[in-house]
PDB file of C-alpha atoms in Angstrom:
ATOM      1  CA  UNK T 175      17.715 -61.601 -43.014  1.00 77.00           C
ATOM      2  CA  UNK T 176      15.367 -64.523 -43.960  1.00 81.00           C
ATOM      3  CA  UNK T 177      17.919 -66.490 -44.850  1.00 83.00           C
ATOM      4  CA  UNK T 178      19.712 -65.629 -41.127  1.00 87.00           C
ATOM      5  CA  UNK T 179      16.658 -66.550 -38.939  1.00 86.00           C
ATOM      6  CA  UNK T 180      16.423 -70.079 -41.579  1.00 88.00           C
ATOM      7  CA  UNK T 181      19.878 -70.692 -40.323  1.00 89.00           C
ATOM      8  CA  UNK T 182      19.269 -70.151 -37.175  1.00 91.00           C
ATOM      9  CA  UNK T 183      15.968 -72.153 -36.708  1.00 90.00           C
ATOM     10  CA  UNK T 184      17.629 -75.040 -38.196  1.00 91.00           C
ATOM     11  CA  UNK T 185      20.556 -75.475 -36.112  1.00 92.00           C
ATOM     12  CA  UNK T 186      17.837 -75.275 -33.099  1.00 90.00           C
ATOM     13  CA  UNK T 187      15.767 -77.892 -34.866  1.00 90.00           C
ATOM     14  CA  UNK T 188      18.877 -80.161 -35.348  1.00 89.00           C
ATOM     15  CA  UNK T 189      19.344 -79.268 -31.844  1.00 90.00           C
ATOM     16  CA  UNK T 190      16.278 -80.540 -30.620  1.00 88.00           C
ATOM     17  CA  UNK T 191      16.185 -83.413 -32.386  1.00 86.00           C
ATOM     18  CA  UNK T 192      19.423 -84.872 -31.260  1.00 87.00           C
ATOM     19  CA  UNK T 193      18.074 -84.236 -27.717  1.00 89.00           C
ATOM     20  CA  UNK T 194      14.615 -85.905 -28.604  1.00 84.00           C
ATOM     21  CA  UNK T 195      12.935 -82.547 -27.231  1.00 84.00           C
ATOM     22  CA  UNK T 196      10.231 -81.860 -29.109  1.00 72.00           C
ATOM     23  CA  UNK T 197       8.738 -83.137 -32.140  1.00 76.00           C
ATOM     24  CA  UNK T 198       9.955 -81.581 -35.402  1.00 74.00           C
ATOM     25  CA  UNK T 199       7.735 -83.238 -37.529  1.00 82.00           C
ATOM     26  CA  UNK T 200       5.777 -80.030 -38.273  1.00 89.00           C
ATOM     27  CA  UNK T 201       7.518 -76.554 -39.672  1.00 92.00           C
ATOM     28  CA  UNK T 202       8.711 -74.272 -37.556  1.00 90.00           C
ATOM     29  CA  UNK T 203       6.776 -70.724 -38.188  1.00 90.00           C
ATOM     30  CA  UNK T 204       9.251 -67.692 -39.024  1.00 88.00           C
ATOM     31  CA  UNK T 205       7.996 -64.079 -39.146  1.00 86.00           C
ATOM     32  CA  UNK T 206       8.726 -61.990 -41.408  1.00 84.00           C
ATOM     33  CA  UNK T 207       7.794 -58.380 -42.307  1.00 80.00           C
ATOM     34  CA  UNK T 208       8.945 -57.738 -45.812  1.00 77.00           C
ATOM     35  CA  UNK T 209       6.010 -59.139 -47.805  1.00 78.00           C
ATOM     36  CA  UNK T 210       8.064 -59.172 -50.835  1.00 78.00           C
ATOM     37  CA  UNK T 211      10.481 -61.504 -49.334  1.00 78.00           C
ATOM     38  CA  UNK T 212       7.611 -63.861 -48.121  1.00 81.00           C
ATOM     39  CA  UNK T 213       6.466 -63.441 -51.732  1.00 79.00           C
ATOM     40  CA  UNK T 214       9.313 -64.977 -53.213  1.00 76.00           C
ATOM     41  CA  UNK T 215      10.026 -67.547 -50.628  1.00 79.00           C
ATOM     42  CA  UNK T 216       6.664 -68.989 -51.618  1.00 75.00           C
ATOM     43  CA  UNK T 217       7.274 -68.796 -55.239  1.00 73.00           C
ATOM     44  CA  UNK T 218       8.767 -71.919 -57.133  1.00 58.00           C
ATOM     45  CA  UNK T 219       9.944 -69.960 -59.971  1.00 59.00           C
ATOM     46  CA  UNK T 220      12.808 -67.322 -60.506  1.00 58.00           C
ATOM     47  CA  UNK T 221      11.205 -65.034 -63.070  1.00 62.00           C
ATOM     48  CA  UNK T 222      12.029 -61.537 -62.879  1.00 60.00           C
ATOM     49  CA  UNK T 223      15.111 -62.139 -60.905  1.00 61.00           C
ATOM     50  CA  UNK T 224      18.536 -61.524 -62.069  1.00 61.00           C
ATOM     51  CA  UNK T 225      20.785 -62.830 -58.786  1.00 59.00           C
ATOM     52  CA  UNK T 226      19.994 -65.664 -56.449  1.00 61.00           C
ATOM     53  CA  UNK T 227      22.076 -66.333 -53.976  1.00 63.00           C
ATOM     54  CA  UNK T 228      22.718 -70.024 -52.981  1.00 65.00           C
ATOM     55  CA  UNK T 229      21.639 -68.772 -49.521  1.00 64.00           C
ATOM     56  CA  UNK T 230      18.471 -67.841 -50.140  1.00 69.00           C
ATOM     57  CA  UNK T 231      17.837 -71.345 -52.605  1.00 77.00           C
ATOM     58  CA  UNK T 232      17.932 -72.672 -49.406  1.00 81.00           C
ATOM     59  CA  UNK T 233      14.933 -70.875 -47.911  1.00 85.00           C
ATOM     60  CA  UNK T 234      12.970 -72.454 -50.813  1.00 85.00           C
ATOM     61  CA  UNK T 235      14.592 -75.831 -49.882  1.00 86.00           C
ATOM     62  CA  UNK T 236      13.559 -75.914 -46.052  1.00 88.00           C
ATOM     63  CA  UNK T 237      10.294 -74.683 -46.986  1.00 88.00           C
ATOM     64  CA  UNK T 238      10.097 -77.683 -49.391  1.00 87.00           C
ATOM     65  CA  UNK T 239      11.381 -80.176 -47.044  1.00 90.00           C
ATOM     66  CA  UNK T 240       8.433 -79.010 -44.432  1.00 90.00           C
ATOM     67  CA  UNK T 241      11.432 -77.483 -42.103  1.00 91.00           C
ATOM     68  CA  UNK T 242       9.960 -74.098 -41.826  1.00 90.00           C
ATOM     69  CA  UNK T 243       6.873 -72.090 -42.557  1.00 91.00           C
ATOM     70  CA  UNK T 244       7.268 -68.217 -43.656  1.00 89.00           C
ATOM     71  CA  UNK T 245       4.505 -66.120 -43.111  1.00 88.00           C
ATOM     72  CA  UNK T 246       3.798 -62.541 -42.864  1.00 86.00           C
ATOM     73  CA  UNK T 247       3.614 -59.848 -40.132  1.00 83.00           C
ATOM     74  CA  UNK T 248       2.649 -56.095 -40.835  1.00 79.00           C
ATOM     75  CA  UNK T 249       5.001 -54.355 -39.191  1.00 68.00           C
ATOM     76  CA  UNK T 250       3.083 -52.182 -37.048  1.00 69.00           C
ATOM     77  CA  UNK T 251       2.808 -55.262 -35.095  1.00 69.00           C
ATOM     78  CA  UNK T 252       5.865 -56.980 -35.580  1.00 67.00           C
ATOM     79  CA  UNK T 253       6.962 -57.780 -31.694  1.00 63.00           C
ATOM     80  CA  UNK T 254      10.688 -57.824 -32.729  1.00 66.00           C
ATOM     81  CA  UNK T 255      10.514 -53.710 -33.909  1.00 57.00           C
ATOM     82  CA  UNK T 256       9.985 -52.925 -30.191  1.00 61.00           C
ATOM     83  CA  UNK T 257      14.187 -52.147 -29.917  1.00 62.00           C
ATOM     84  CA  UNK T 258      14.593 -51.053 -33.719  1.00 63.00           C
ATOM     85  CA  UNK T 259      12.089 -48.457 -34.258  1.00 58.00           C
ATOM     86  CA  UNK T 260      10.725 -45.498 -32.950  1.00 57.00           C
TER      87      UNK T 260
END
């Protein structure tokens, strides 16, 4: 799903850009709630993993390129559970 809502936020950035909204100088915060997935998005090295998709290479590479920020949400909390979860 991370690499779904990476998609998506930059096609809005590119987006935004062409319209000369607003500045995309600074990474654009995603939420996640899989701490593991977070984990490995932060993590420059592939040890311990057997498969990597190409999609998810690119997580790595928008975080690189300052596109995006990951960080973590428990997910008690998590605001986007609300029509998901009981």
């Amino acid at each position: 799903a991370i690499d779904e809502a990476t998609k998506e936020v930059l096609s809005l950035r590119h987006r935004c850009d062409d319209m000369s909204l607003p500045d995309t100088s600074i990474p654009t915060p995603v939420f996640n709630d899989n701490s593991g997935a977070v984990q490995w998005s932060k993590n420059t090295t592939t040890k311990g993993l057997r498969h990597v998709n190409v999609r998810h290479c690119a997580v790595r590479d928008s975080i690189s390129a300052r596109e995006i920020a990951i960080f973590h949400v428990s997910g008690k909390v998590n605001p986007s559970d609300i029509f998901t979860k009981e």
